[in-house]
Coordinates of C-alpha atoms and ligand atoms in Angstrom, one line a residue:
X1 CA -16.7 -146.9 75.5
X2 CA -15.7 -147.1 71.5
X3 CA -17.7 -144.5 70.1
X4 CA -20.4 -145.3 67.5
X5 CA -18.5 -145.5 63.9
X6 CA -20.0 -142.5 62.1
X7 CA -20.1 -145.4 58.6
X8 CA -20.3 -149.1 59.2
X9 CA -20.4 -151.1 55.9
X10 CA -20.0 -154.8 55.3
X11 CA -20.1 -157.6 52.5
X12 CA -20.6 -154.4 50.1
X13 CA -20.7 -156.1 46.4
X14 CA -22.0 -154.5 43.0
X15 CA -21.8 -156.8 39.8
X16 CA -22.4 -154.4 36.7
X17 CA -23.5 -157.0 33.4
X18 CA -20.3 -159.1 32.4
X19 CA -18.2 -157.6 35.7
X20 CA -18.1 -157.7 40.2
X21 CA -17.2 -154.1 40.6
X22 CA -17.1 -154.8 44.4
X23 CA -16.7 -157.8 46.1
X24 CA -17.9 -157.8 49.8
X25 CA -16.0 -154.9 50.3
X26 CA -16.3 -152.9 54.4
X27 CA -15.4 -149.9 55.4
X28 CA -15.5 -148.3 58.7
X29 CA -15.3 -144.5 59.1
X30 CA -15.1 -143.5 62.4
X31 CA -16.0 -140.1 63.7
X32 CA -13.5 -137.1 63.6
X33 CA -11.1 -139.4 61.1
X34 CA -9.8 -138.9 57.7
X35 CA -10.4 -142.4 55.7
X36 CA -8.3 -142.2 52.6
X37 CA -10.1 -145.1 50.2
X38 CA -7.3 -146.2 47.7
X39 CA -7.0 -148.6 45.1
X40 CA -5.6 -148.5 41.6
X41 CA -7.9 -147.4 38.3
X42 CA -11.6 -149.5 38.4
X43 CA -10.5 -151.1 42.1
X44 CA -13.9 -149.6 42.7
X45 CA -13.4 -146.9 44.6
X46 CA -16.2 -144.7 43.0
X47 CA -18.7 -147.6 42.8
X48 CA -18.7 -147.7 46.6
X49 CA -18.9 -144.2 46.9
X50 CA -22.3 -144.1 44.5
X51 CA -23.6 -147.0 46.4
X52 CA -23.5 -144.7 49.4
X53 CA -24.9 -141.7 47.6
X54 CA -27.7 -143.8 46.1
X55 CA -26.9 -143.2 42.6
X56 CA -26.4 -147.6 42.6
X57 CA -27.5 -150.0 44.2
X58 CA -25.6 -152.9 45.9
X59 CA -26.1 -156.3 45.4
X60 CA -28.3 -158.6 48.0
X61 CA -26.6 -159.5 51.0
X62 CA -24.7 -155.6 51.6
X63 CA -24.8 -154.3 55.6
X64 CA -25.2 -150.6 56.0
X65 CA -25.3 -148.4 59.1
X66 CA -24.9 -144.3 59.6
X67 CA -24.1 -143.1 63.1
X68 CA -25.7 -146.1 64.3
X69 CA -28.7 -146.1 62.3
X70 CA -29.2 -148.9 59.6
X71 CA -28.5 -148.1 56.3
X72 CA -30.1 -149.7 53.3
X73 CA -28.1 -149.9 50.3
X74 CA -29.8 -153.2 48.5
X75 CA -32.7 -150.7 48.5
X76 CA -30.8 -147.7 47.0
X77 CA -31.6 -145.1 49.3
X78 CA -28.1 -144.7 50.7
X79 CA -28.3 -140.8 49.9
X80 CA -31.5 -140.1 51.0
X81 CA -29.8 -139.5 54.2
X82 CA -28.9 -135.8 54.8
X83 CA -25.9 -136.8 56.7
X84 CA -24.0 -138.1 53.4
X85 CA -22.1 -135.2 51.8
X86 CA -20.8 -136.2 48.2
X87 CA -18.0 -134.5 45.6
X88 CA -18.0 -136.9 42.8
X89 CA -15.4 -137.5 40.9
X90 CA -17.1 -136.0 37.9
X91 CA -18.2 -133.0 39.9
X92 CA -22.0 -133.3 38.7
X93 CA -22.1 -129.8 37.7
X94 CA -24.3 -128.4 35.1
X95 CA -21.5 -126.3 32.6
X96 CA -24.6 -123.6 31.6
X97 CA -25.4 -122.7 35.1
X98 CA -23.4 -120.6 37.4
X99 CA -22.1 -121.3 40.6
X100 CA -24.9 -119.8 42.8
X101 CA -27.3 -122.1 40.9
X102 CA -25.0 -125.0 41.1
X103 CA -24.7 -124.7 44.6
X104 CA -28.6 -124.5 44.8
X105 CA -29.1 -127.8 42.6
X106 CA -28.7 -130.1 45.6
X107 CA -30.8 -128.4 48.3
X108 CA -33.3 -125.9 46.5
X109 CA -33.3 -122.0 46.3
X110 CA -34.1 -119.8 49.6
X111 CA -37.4 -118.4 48.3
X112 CA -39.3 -115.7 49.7
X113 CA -42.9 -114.2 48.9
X114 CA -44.8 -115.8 46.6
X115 CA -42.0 -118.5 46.1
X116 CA -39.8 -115.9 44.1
X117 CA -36.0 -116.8 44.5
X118 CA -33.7 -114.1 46.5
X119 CA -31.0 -114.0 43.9
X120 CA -29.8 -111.0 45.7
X121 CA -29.7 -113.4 49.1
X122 CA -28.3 -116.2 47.1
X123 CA -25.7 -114.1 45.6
X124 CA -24.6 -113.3 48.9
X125 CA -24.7 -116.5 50.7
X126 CA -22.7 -118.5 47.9
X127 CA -19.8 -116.0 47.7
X128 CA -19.3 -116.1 51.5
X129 CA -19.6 -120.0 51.2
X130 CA -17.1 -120.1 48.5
X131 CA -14.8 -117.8 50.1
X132 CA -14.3 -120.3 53.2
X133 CA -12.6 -122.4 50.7
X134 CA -10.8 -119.7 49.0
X135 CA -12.7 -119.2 45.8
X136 CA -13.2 -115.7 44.6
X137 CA -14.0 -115.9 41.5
X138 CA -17.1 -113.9 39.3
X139 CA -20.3 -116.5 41.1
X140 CA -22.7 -115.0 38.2
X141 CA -20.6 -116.7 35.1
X142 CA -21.5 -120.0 34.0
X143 CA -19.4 -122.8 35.7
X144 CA -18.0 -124.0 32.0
X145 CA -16.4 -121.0 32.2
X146 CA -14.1 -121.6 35.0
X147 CA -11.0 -123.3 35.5
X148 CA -10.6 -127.2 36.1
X149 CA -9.5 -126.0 39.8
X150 CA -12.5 -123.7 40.1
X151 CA -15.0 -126.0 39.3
X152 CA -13.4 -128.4 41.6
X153 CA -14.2 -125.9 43.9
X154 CA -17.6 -125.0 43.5
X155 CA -18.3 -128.9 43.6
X156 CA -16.6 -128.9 47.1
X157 CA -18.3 -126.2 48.0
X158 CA -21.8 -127.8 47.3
X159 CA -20.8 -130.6 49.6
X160 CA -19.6 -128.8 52.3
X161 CA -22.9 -127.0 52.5
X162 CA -25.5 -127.3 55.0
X163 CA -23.3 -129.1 57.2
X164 CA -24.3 -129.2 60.3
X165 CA -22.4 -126.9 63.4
X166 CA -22.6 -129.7 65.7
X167 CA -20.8 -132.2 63.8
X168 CA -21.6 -135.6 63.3
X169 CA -22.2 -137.0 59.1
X170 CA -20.1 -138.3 56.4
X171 CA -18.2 -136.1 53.8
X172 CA -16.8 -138.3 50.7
X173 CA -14.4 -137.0 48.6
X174 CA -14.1 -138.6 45.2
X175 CA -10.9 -137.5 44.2
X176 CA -11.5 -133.7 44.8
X177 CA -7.7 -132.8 43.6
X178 CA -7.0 -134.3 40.5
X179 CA -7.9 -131.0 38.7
X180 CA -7.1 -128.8 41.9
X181 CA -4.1 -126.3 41.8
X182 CA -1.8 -126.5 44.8
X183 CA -3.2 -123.7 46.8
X184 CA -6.6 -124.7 46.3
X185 CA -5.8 -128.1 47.5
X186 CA -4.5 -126.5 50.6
X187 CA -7.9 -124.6 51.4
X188 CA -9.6 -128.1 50.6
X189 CA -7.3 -129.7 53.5
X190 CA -8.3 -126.4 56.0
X191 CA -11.8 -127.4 55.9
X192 CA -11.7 -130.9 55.6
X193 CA -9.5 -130.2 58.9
X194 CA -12.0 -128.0 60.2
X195 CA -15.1 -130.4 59.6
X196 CA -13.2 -133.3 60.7
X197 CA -11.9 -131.6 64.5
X198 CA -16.3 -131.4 64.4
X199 CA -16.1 -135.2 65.0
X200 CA -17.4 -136.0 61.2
X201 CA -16.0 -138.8 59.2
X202 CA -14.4 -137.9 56.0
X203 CA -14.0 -140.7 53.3
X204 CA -11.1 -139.3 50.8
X205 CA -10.1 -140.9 47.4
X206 CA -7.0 -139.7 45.5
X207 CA -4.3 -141.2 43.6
X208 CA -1.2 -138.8 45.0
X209 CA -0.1 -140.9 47.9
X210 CA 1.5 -137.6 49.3
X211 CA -1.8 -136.5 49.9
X212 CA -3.1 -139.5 51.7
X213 CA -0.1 -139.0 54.1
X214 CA -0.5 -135.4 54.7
X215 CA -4.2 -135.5 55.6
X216 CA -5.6 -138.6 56.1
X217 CA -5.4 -140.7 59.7
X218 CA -6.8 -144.5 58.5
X219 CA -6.4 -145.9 55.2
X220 CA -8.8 -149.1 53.1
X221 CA -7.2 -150.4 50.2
X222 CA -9.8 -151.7 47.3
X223 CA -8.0 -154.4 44.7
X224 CA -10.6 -156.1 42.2
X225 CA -13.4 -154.7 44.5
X226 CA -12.2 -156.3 47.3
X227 CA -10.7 -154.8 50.5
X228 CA -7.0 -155.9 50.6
X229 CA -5.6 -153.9 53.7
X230 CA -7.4 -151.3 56.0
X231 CA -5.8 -149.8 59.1
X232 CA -4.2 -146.3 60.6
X233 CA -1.6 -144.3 58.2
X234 CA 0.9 -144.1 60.7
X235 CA 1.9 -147.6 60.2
X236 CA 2.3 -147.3 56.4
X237 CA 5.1 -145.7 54.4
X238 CA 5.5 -144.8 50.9
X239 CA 6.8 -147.9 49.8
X240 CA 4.6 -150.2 51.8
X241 CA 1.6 -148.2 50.5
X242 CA 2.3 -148.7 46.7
X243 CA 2.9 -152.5 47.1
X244 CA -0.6 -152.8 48.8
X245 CA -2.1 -150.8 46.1
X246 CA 0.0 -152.6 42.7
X247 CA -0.2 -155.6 44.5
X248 CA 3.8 -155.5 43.9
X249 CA 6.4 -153.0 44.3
X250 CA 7.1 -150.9 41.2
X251 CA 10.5 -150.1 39.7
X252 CA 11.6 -146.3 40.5
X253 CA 10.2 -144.3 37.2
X254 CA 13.3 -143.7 35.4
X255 CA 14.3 -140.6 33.5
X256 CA 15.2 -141.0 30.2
X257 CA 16.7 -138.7 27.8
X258 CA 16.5 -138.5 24.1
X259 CA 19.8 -136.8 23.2
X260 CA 19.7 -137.3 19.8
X261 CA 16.3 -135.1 19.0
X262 CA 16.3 -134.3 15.5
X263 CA 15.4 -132.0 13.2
X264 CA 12.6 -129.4 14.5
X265 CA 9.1 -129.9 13.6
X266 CA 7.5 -127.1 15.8
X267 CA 8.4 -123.5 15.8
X268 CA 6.5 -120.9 17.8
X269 CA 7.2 -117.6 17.5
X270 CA 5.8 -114.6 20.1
X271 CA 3.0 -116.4 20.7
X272 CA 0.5 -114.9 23.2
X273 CA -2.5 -116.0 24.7
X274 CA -5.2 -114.3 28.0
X275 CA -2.0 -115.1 30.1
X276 CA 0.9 -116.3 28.4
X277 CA 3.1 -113.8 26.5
X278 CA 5.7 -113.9 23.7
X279 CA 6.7 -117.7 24.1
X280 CA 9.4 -118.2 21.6
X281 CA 10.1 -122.2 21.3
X282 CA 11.1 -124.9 19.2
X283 CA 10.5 -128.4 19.7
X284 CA 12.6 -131.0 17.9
X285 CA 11.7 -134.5 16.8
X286 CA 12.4 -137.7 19.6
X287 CA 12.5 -134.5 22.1
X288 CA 10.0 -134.4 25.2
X289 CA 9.6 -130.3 26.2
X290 CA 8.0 -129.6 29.2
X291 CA 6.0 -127.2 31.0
X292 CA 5.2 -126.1 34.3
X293 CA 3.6 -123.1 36.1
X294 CA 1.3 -122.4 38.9
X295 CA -2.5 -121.9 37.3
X296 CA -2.8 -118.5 35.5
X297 CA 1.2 -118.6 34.4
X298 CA 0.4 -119.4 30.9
X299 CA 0.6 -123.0 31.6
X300 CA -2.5 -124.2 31.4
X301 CA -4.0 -122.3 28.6
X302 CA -1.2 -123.2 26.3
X303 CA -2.0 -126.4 25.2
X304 CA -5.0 -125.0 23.5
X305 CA -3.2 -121.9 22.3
X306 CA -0.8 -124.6 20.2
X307 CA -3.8 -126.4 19.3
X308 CA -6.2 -123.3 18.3
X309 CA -9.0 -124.3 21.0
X310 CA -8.5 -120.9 22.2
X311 CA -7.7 -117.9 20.6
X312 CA -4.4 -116.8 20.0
X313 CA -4.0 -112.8 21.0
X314 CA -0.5 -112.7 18.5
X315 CA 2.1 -115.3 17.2
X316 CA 2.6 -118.4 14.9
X317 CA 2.5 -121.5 15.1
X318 CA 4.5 -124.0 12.4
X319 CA 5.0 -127.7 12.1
X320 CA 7.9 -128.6 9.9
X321 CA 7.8 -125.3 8.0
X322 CA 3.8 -125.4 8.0
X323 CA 1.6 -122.8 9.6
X324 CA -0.5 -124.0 12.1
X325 CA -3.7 -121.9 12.0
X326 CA -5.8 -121.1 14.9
X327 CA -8.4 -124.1 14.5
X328 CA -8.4 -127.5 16.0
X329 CA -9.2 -129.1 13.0
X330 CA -6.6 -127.6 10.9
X331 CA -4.0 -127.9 13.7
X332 CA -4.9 -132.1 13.6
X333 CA -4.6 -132.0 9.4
X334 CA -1.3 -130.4 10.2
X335 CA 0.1 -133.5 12.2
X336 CA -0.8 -132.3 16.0
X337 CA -2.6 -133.8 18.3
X338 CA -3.9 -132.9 21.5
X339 CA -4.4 -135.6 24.9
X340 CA -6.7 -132.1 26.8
X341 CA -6.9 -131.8 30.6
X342 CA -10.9 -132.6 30.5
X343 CA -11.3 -135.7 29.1
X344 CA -14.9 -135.8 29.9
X345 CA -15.8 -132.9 27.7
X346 CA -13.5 -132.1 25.2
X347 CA -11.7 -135.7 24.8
X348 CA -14.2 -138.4 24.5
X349 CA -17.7 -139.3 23.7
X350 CA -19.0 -140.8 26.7
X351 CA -22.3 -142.9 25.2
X352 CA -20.2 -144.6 22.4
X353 CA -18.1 -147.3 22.8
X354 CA -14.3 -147.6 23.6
X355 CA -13.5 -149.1 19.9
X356 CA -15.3 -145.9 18.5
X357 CA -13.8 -143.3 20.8
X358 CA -9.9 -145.4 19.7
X359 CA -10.4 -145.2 16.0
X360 CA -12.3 -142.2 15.1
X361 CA -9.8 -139.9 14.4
X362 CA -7.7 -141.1 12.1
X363 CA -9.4 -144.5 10.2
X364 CA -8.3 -144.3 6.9
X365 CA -5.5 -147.5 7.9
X366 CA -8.6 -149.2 8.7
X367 CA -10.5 -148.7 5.3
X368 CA -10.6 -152.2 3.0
X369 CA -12.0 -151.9 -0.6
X370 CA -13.2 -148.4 0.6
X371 CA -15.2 -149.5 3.6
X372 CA -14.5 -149.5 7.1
X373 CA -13.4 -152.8 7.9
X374 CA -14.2 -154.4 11.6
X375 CA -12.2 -156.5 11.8
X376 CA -9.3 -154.6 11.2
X377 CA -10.8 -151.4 13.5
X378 CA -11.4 -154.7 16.8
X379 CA -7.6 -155.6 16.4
X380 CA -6.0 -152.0 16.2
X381 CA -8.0 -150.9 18.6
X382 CA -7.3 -154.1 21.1
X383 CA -4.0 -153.6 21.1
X384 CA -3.6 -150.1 21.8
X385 CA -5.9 -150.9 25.0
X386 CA -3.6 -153.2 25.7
X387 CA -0.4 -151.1 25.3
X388 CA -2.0 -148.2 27.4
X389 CA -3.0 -151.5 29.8
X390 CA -7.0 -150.5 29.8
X391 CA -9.2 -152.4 32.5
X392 CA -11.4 -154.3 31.3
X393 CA -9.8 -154.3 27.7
X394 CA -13.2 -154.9 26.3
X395 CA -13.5 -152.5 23.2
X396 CA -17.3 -153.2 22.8
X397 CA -18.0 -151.3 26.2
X398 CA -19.3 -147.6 26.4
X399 CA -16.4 -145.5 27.3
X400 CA -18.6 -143.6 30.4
X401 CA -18.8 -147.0 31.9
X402 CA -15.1 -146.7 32.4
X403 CA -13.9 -146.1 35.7
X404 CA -12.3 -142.4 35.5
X405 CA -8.7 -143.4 35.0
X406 CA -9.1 -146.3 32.5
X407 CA -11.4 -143.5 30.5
X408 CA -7.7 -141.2 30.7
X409 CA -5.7 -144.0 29.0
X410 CA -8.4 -144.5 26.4
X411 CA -8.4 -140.7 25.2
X412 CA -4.0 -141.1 25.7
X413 CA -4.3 -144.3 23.5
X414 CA -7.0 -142.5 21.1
X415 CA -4.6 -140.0 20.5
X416 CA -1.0 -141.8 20.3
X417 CA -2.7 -143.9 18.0
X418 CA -2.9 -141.2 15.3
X419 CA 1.2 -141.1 15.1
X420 CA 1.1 -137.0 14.9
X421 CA 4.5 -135.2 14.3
X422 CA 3.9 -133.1 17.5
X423 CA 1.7 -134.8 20.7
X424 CA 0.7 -131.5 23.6
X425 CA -0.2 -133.5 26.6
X426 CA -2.4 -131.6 29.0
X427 CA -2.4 -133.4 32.6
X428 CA -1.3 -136.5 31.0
X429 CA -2.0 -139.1 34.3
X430 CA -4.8 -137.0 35.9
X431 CA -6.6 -139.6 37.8
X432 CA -4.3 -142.6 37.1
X433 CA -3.4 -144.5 39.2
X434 CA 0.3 -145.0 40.5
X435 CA 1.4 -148.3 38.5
X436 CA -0.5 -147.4 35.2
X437 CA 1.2 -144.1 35.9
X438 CA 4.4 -145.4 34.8
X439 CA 2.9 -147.6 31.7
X440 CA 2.0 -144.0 30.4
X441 CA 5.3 -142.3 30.9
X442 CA 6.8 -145.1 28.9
X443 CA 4.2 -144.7 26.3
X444 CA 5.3 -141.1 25.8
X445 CA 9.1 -142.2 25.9
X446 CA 8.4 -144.7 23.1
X447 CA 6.4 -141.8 21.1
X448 CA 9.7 -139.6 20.8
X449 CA 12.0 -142.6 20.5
X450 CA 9.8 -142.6 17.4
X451 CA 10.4 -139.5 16.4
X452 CA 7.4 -137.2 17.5
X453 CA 8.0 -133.9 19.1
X454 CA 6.0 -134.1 22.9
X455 CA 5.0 -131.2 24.7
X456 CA 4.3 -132.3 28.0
X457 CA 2.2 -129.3 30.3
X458 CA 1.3 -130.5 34.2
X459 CA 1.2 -129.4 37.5
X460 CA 2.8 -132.3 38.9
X461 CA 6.4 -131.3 39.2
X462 CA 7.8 -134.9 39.6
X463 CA 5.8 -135.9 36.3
X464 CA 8.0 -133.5 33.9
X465 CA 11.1 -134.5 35.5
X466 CA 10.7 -137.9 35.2
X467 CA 9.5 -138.0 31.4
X468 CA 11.1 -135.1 29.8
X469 CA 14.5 -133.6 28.8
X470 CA 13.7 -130.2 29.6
X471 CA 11.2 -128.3 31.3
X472 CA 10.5 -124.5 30.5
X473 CA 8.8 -123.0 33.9
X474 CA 5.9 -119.8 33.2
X475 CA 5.6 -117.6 35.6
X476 CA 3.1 -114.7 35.2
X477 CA 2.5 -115.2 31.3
X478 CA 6.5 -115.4 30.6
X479 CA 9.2 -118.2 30.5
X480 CA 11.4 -117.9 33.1
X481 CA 13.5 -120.6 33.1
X482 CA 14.6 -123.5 31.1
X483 CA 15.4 -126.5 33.4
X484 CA 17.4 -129.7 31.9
X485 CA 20.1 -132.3 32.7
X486 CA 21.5 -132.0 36.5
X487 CA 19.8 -128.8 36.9
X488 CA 16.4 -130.8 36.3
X489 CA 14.3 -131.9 39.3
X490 CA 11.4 -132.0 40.7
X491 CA 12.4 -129.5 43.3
X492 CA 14.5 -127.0 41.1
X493 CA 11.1 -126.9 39.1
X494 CA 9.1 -125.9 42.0
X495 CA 12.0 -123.3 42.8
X496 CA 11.7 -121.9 40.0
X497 CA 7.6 -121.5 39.8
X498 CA 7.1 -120.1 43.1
X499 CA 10.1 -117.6 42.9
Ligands
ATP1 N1 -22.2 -148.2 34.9 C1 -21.3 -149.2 34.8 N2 -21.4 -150.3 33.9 C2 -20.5 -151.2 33.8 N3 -19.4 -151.3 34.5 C3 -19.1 -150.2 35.3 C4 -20.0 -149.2 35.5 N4 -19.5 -148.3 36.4 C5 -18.3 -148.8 36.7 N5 -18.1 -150.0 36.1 C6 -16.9 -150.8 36.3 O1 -16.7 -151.1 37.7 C7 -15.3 -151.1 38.0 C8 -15.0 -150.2 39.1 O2 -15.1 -148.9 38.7 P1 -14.9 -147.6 39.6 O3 -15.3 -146.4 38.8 O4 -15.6 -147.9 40.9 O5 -13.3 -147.6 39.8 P2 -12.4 -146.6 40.6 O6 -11.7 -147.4 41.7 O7 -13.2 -145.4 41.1 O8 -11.3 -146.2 39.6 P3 -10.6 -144.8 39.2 O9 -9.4 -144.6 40.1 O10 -10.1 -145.0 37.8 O11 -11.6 -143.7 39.3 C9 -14.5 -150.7 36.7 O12 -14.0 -151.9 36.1 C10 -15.6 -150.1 35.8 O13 -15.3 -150.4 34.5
MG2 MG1 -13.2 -143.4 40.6

């Protein structure tokens, strides 16, 4: 007997005004499987996934069931159901709350007499929840005060509750590590592991194939919203995977190098941050610098230490002989420029259009006779979303109707576009997908061919040794080593953090 697929869904499609997001997409979970659901940048991965939650609705004509049960999606109450578990990709938390309170937003507070709320009960309960998945972090402090990874977690956390001991429901995963740290990806893996040997279906999205072969056992790609491939993992490999993704193989990321940096235009001098202390460096025009560290090495808060987001504790900051004082808006007047990790809050405005988002910070080329001209604002900004390959390259559209890693290239082109003397990078290709990963690494090539000074900071190890000539690895606050030529790879980098 084939047991009864825990998600059945057929001729899924979703046409947004001007576009077919999904295109009588299916997809069949079946019970005690990992699905991974792939597909490159606006494939419409996510748009499936809020059709199910019931955030969208599908078009006329969709096919739904849930462990056998019929599922209406036309209708829009796909998330009615209590046996859908969702992690967006944008998290859905609320930054001013904390994490108990997140975790209550979904299902309601435990309430006692009179209806007052057991804070002392909720307290409890959400620290031994996020502990399962290896978060131990302070559960009173609001969640915008957490780390990328640590939100990610408390959003996983939210999903995972309430599930059931005896099994059966769907958990989807909307690209849950994109902002995760290794380890936590790890304890993401144990439970989805653990939930999964319950006999539950698990839909999971991501964009680093490594992960789709480590944990997931069947595979859908999306192309254009429609299903191109689907089957079991075991018969795919690396290779054959990226071609049914790209729709064509892609050429091996070259590393280049830019021997001939120039004169420096950034000097930092004992610069210390909450976590990073005494960095020394100097970055020289056409040279890419990179960093890498596990989370809390310095790493990931200095981007904003260069850029005076966050407070610098000691230490200077220059740009061709200039100080760079501790204030984001001085540091841009300066000539630096920041692409930041989170583009949603601190790199875009989500309710204006993709034209407006392009050309905002720096418009003076566009002035004519003192006014801002249109005309020449439509054609810059066009072809800088077609340089960073942006889809659909429509600058009239609102940037949140982007799909997550088309709304990465915009804030990479917004930025690029301002020709700064030194470009800090922070996650550069979070959320992009594997062929316009490539389109960006030669973007920030061609900015130090052209004489910028890049600082490149990720956690992806294979990312700084394919785009830059040397890569200075943190480890608790200091610089430990400096990595470059032969002695550059993606595993000597690794080496080097976890030593
Ligand atoms: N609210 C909306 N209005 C108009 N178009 C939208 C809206 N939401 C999504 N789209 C479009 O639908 C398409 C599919 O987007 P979706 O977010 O599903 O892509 P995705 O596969 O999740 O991509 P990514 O890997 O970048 O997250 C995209 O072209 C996107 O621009
Ligand atoms: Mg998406």
């Amino acid at each position: 007997m084939i047991a009864t697929a825990v998600l059945n869904v057929e001729k899924v499609s979703k046409t947004f005004p001007g576009q077919i997001a999904l295109d009588h997409a299916s997809l069949v979970v079946n019970p005690g499987r990992v699905h991974a659901l792939v597909g490159q940048n606006g494939s419409g991965k996510s748009t499936l996934i809020k059709i199910l939650a019931g955030y969208h609705r599908a078009d006329d004509g969709a096919k739904a069931s849930l462990l056998g049960k019929e599922l209406d999606l036309v209708g829009g109450t796909g998330g009615v159901t209590e046996r859908i578990h969702v992690m967006h990709q944008d998290l859905g938390l609320v930054n001013s709350l904390n994490s108990v309170e997140n975790l209550a937003l979904g299902r309601g507070f435990h309430t006692g007499f009179l209806g007052r709320v057991r804070w002392k009960d909720e307290n409890a309960r959400a620290k031994v929840h996020l502990a399962t998945i290896g978060a131990n972090f302070d559960t009173r402090i609001p969640v915008g005060t957490l780390t990328p990874s640590e939100r990610s977690l408390v959003a996983l956390a939210r999903a995972l509750e309430g599930w059931d001991d005896d099994g059966g429901g769907l958990l989807i995963l909307d690209e849950p590590t994109a902002a995760m740290a290794r380890l936590d990806v790890t304890h993401l893996f144990e439970a989805v592991r653990r939930i999964r040997s319950r006999g539950a279906g698990v839909v999971f999205v991501s964009h680093r194939l490594d992960e789709v072969f480590e944990i997931a056992d069947d595979f859908t790609v999306l192309r254009d919203g429609k299903v191109v491939a689907s089957g079991a993992v075991a018969d795919l490999t690396h290779e054959s995977l990226i071609e049914l993704i790209v729709g064509r193989a892609i050429a091996d990321i070259g590393t280049t190098t830019h021997e001939h940096a120039g004169e420096p235009v950034m000097e930092v001098r004992n610069l210390w941050g909450a976590q990073l202390e005494a960095l020394d460096l100097t970055v020289r025009a056409g040279e890419i610098v990179g960093f890498a560290g596990l989370v809390g090495s310095g790493r990931d808060e200095l981007p904003n230490l260069l850029f005076g987001a966050t407070n610098r504790a000691a230490g200077s900051v220059s740009i061709k002989g200039n100080p760079v004082p501790a204030d984001p808006h001085l540091a841009m007047c300066a000539g630096m420029a920041l692409v930041p990790a989170e583009r949603k809050r601190f790199g875009s405005i989500g309710h204006q259009t993709i034209r407006e988002n392009v050309s905002l910070p720096r418009l003076r080329p566009l002035m004519s006779r003192g006014r801002l001209s249109r005309r020449l604002e439509r054609a810059d900004v066009a072809k800088w979303a077609d340089r960073v390959e942006l889809r659909p390259a429509e600058p009239e559209r609102l940037f949140e109707t982007l799909s997550g890693g088309n709304q990465q290239k915009a804030v990479i082109a917004r930025w690029l576009r301002t020709s700064p003397s030194v470009l800090v990078l922070d996650e550069p290709t979070q959320g992009v997908d594997v062929g316009a990963k490539s389109t960006i690494y030669g973007l920030i090539g061609q900015a130090a061919t052209e004489g910028m000074g890049v600082v490149v900071c990720s956690s992806e190890s294979e990312e700084l040794a394919a785009v830059c000539d040397r890569v200075i690895v943190l480890r608790n606050g200091r610089a430990v080593a400096e990595l470059h030529g032969s002695s550059l790879s993606a595993e000597s980098i690794v080496q080097q953090m976890l030593r």
